[in-house]
Every structure is written in C-alpha cells, then in structure tokens.
mmCIF file of C-alpha atoms and ligand atoms in Angstrom:
data_model
loop_
_atom_site.group_PDB
_atom_site.id
_atom_site.type_symbol
_atom_site.label_atom_id
_atom_site.label_comp_id
_atom_site.label_asym_id
_atom_site.label_seq_id
_atom_site.Cartn_x
_atom_site.Cartn_y
_atom_site.Cartn_z
ATOM 1 C CA MET T 27 42.905 -66.323 -34.166
ATOM 2 C CA GLU T 28 43.251 -62.568 -34.636
ATOM 3 C CA PHE T 29 40.712 -60.404 -36.436
ATOM 4 C CA PRO T 30 40.194 -59.865 -39.269
ATOM 5 C CA PHE T 31 40.518 -63.528 -40.074
ATOM 6 C CA ALA T 32 39.370 -65.600 -43.027
ATOM 7 C CA ALA T 33 39.574 -69.279 -43.844
ATOM 8 C CA LYS T 34 38.417 -71.631 -46.548
ATOM 9 C CA VAL T 35 36.826 -74.851 -45.307
ATOM 10 C CA ASN T 36 36.277 -77.952 -47.400
ATOM 11 C CA SER T 37 34.126 -80.024 -45.094
ATOM 12 C CA GLU T 38 31.782 -79.718 -42.174
ATOM 13 C CA GLU T 39 34.539 -81.215 -40.058
ATOM 14 C CA GLU T 40 36.774 -78.272 -40.931
ATOM 15 C CA THR T 41 33.944 -75.881 -40.087
ATOM 16 C CA ALA T 42 33.631 -77.600 -36.709
ATOM 17 C CA ARG T 43 37.345 -77.198 -36.081
ATOM 18 C CA LEU T 44 37.220 -73.494 -36.972
ATOM 19 C CA ALA T 45 34.166 -73.007 -34.749
ATOM 20 C CA GLY T 46 36.064 -74.654 -31.909
ATOM 21 C CA GLU T 47 39.023 -72.355 -32.424
ATOM 22 C CA PHE T 48 36.784 -69.282 -32.486
ATOM 23 C CA SER T 49 34.944 -70.421 -29.345
ATOM 24 C CA GLU T 50 38.149 -70.072 -27.355
ATOM 25 C CA LEU T 51 37.895 -66.298 -27.751
ATOM 26 C CA LEU T 52 34.437 -66.149 -26.195
ATOM 27 C CA GLN T 53 33.761 -65.571 -22.528
ATOM 28 C CA GLY T 54 30.097 -64.576 -22.561
ATOM 29 C CA GLY T 55 28.591 -61.170 -23.233
ATOM 30 C CA GLU T 56 29.716 -61.052 -26.863
ATOM 31 C CA ILE T 57 27.336 -60.342 -29.739
ATOM 32 C CA VAL T 58 28.115 -62.424 -32.813
ATOM 33 C CA ALA T 59 26.344 -61.478 -36.064
ATOM 34 C CA LEU T 60 26.303 -64.188 -38.749
ATOM 35 C CA ASN T 61 25.571 -63.439 -42.392
ATOM 36 C CA GLY T 62 25.309 -65.610 -45.471
ATOM 37 C CA ASP T 63 22.693 -67.248 -47.687
ATOM 38 C CA LEU T 64 20.307 -70.027 -46.671
ATOM 39 C CA GLY T 65 22.274 -73.217 -46.200
ATOM 40 C CA ALA T 66 25.608 -71.411 -45.993
ATOM 41 C CA GLY T 67 26.278 -72.974 -42.592
ATOM 42 C CA LYS T 68 25.419 -70.376 -39.958
ATOM 43 C CA THR T 69 23.364 -72.691 -37.747
ATOM 44 C CA SER T 70 25.805 -75.529 -38.248
ATOM 45 C CA PHE T 71 28.713 -73.299 -37.164
ATOM 46 C CA ILE T 72 26.845 -72.312 -33.976
ATOM 47 C CA LYS T 73 25.936 -75.942 -33.285
ATOM 48 C CA HIS T 74 29.563 -77.054 -33.444
ATOM 49 C CA LEU T 75 30.783 -74.055 -31.484
ATOM 50 C CA LEU T 76 28.373 -74.566 -28.601
ATOM 51 C CA ARG T 77 29.512 -78.135 -27.993
ATOM 52 C CA ASN T 78 32.505 -76.456 -26.357
ATOM 53 C CA PHE T 79 30.127 -74.934 -23.824
ATOM 54 C CA GLU T 80 28.310 -78.200 -23.148
ATOM 55 C CA ILE T 81 25.285 -77.261 -25.212
ATOM 56 C CA ASP T 82 23.966 -79.912 -27.582
ATOM 57 C CA ASN T 83 20.361 -78.882 -28.184
ATOM 58 C CA VAL T 84 20.986 -76.182 -30.798
ATOM 59 C CA SER T 85 18.311 -75.813 -33.443
ATOM 60 C CA SER T 86 17.434 -73.153 -35.953
ATOM 61 C CA PRO T 87 15.332 -70.393 -34.365
ATOM 62 C CA THR T 88 13.900 -69.369 -37.729
ATOM 63 C CA PHE T 89 10.281 -69.684 -36.571
ATOM 64 C CA ALA T 90 10.718 -68.923 -32.884
ATOM 65 C CA ILE T 91 13.016 -65.941 -33.652
ATOM 66 C CA VAL T 92 15.050 -66.766 -30.539
ATOM 67 C CA ASN T 93 16.238 -69.904 -28.760
ATOM 68 C CA GLU T 94 17.897 -69.823 -25.378
ATOM 69 C CA TYR T 95 20.429 -72.367 -24.194
ATOM 70 C CA GLN T 96 22.192 -72.971 -20.950
ATOM 71 C CA GLY T 97 25.449 -74.879 -20.730
ATOM 72 C CA SER T 98 28.644 -73.716 -19.084
ATOM 73 C CA LEU T 99 27.510 -70.392 -20.552
ATOM 74 C CA LYS T 100 24.121 -68.788 -21.264
ATOM 75 C CA VAL T 101 23.299 -68.262 -24.905
ATOM 76 C CA ASN T 102 20.722 -66.294 -26.921
ATOM 77 C CA HIS T 103 20.375 -67.552 -30.491
ATOM 78 C CA PHE T 104 18.408 -65.241 -32.807
ATOM 79 C CA ASP T 105 17.453 -65.630 -36.427
ATOM 80 C CA PHE T 106 16.155 -62.519 -38.235
ATOM 81 C CA TYR T 107 15.155 -64.357 -41.424
ATOM 82 C CA ARG T 108 11.392 -64.426 -40.795
ATOM 83 C CA ILE T 109 11.079 -61.023 -39.204
ATOM 84 C CA ASN T 110 9.007 -58.647 -41.286
ATOM 85 C CA LYS T 111 9.049 -55.620 -39.054
ATOM 86 C CA VAL T 112 11.463 -54.486 -36.411
ATOM 87 C CA GLU T 113 8.526 -54.208 -33.965
ATOM 88 C CA GLU T 114 8.289 -58.018 -33.899
ATOM 89 C CA LEU T 115 11.755 -58.050 -32.431
ATOM 90 C CA TYR T 116 11.015 -55.427 -29.830
ATOM 91 C CA ASP T 117 7.772 -57.278 -28.935
ATOM 92 C CA ILE T 118 9.782 -60.295 -27.791
ATOM 93 C CA GLY T 119 12.071 -58.088 -25.716
ATOM 94 C CA PHE T 120 15.123 -57.948 -27.960
ATOM 95 C CA GLU T 121 16.691 -55.037 -26.098
ATOM 96 C CA GLU T 122 16.374 -56.812 -22.749
ATOM 97 C CA TYR T 123 18.117 -59.895 -24.160
ATOM 98 C CA LEU T 124 21.121 -57.813 -25.084
ATOM 99 C CA THR T 125 21.513 -56.419 -21.581
ATOM 100 C CA ARG T 126 21.901 -59.867 -20.031
ATOM 101 C CA GLU T 127 25.392 -59.882 -18.681
ATOM 102 C CA ASP T 128 27.656 -62.829 -19.457
ATOM 103 C CA THR T 129 25.210 -64.117 -22.042
ATOM 104 C CA LEU T 130 26.644 -64.938 -25.437
ATOM 105 C CA THR T 131 24.397 -63.794 -28.300
ATOM 106 C CA PHE T 132 24.280 -65.106 -31.862
ATOM 107 C CA ILE T 133 22.230 -63.405 -34.562
ATOM 108 C CA GLU T 134 21.723 -65.235 -37.857
ATOM 109 C CA TRP T 135 20.791 -63.039 -40.828
ATOM 110 C CA ALA T 136 21.873 -59.999 -38.813
ATOM 111 C CA ASP T 137 22.298 -57.885 -41.954
ATOM 112 C CA LEU T 138 18.520 -57.966 -42.561
ATOM 113 C CA LEU T 139 18.034 -55.557 -39.637
ATOM 114 C CA PRO T 140 21.279 -53.594 -39.396
ATOM 115 C CA GLU T 141 19.588 -50.795 -37.438
ATOM 116 C CA VAL T 142 19.091 -52.945 -34.326
ATOM 117 C CA LEU T 143 22.634 -54.278 -34.074
ATOM 118 C CA PRO T 144 24.809 -53.089 -31.227
ATOM 119 C CA SER T 145 27.750 -51.058 -32.474
ATOM 120 C CA LYS T 146 30.198 -53.418 -30.817
ATOM 121 C CA ARG T 147 29.991 -56.920 -32.275
ATOM 122 C CA ILE T 148 31.835 -59.676 -34.072
ATOM 123 C CA GLU T 149 30.716 -60.344 -37.624
ATOM 124 C CA ILE T 150 31.104 -63.671 -39.373
ATOM 125 C CA SER T 151 30.248 -64.081 -43.021
ATOM 126 C CA PHE T 152 29.711 -67.342 -44.877
ATOM 127 C CA VAL T 153 30.054 -67.715 -48.606
ATOM 128 C CA VAL T 154 29.559 -71.014 -50.422
ATOM 129 C CA ASN T 155 31.750 -71.497 -53.488
ATOM 130 C CA ASP T 156 30.788 -73.349 -56.673
ATOM 131 C CA ASP T 157 32.742 -76.385 -55.475
ATOM 132 C CA PHE T 158 30.839 -76.294 -52.134
ATOM 133 C CA SER T 159 33.863 -75.191 -50.187
ATOM 134 C CA ARG T 160 33.070 -72.271 -47.907
ATOM 135 C CA GLU T 161 34.777 -68.986 -47.090
ATOM 136 C CA ILE T 162 34.266 -68.034 -43.471
ATOM 137 C CA SER T 163 35.507 -64.614 -42.429
ATOM 138 C CA PHE T 164 35.576 -62.861 -39.081
ATOM 139 C CA LYS T 165 35.876 -59.233 -38.156
ATOM 140 C CA ASN T 166 35.515 -57.081 -35.105
ATOM 141 C CA ILE T 167 33.179 -54.106 -35.337
ATOM 142 C CA SER T 168 33.388 -51.433 -32.710
HETATM 143 N N1 ADP F 14 31.761 -77.109 -44.714
HETATM 144 C C1 ADP F 14 30.512 -77.047 -44.217
HETATM 145 N N2 ADP F 14 30.252 -76.233 -43.159
HETATM 146 C C2 ADP F 14 29.017 -76.142 -42.665
HETATM 147 N N3 ADP F 14 27.950 -76.817 -43.127
HETATM 148 C C3 ADP F 14 28.150 -77.646 -44.167
HETATM 149 C C4 ADP F 14 29.425 -77.790 -44.741
HETATM 150 N N4 ADP F 14 29.335 -78.650 -45.762
HETATM 151 C C5 ADP F 14 28.057 -79.022 -45.818
HETATM 152 N N5 ADP F 14 27.325 -78.448 -44.866
HETATM 153 C C6 ADP F 14 25.878 -78.629 -44.677
HETATM 154 O O1 ADP F 14 25.252 -77.435 -45.097
HETATM 155 C C7 ADP F 14 24.092 -77.204 -44.320
HETATM 156 C C8 ADP F 14 24.157 -75.831 -43.687
HETATM 157 O O2 ADP F 14 22.911 -75.568 -43.118
HETATM 158 P P1 ADP F 14 22.687 -74.497 -41.977
HETATM 159 O O3 ADP F 14 23.817 -74.538 -41.019
HETATM 160 O O4 ADP F 14 21.315 -74.708 -41.458
HETATM 161 O O5 ADP F 14 22.763 -73.140 -42.832
HETATM 162 P P2 ADP F 14 22.200 -71.695 -42.477
HETATM 163 O O6 ADP F 14 21.946 -71.627 -41.001
HETATM 164 O O7 ADP F 14 23.286 -70.753 -42.930
HETATM 165 O O8 ADP F 14 20.946 -71.524 -43.298
HETATM 166 C C9 ADP F 14 24.013 -78.301 -43.267
HETATM 167 O O9 ADP F 14 23.118 -79.278 -43.725
HETATM 168 C C10 ADP F 14 25.427 -78.841 -43.236
HETATM 169 O O10 ADP F 14 25.459 -80.192 -42.888
HETATM 170 MG MG1 MG F 15 20.254 -71.042 -39.933
#
C-alpha cells in the first residue's frame, strides 16, 4: 500500500483484509486520525487491525475518551465524539499520550478537534455509499 490510497469495500470481511494490509505499515509511534460518520466503520477497522498485534479487547472509547491496549504493541485509542471542549482532552493528559514512544495512536472523529492534531499523521476517511459499500481512503499528512 502506498499513500494516497483508496479502496471500495463491500463487506466487513473486506474491511478486515484492508485493515490487515494497512497494519503491515505500522511499527508503533504513528498517529492515525480516522474520520467518517457514526457507524461508518472506524471502530470496526481498528478492531480488525489490532488483531495483527495480538489485541482483541478493542471497544469504542466514546465515553471514556481514551482506551489503552497492550499487545505486541502499545496502543492509545481516542474518540473525540463526546468532547465538548478541548480542555477535557488536556485534562486527561492528551499531550503526554502523544509523547509515548513506540505507542500507536488512533483518533476517531479527529476532524472535530483539528487544532490538537499533530502535524505529522496518517488520515483515513470512511464514507458509506447508498448501497452500504464503503470508500476507505488513506493519506499521509506531514
Ligand atoms: N464493510 C464494512 N466495514 C466495516 N463495518 C461494517 C461493514 N459493513 C457493515 N459494518 C458494520 O457497521 C458498523 C460500524 O460500526 P463502527 O465500527 O462502530 O462505526 P464508527 O466507529 O465509525 O461509528 C459495525 O456494526 C459493523 O459490523
Ligand atoms: Mg467508533
């Protein structure tokens, strides 16, 4: 996979395969921002991806704001959906999370708080089509 990259998936199985392919590019330390409507498949993509790093307890961090996982890699999993003010993010130590070396970070609904995103990141966007197929596109931001 080389960025920018886009694919159309017709089933969750295909999403899982794409997530597996993308996971091969990750070594830890990356920031991955995921955007797309509710139910578009952001959490599901992360869930499938993290199986490759021996993590199988992925859940949506919508209420907790952040979940942390440890498999063959350490992972921070944020969800900005319920955050009303940027201070809530700083209160839980957002900046410290991002300095953790070798930790892979996912941020669902990243585009709700664009001002806090590191300038170097990978962005993935999810769009659901009328026929329920999905467009998943990847790009590198630096
Ligand atoms: N091709 C697909 N890729 C990902 N999820 C799919 C797909 N088709 C159906 N789904 C379903 O859509 C839902 C996506 O939910 P979720 O991953 O929680 O979305 P989000 O985190 O973007 O709100 C899941 O219930 C999943 O099973
Ligand atoms: Mg989600």
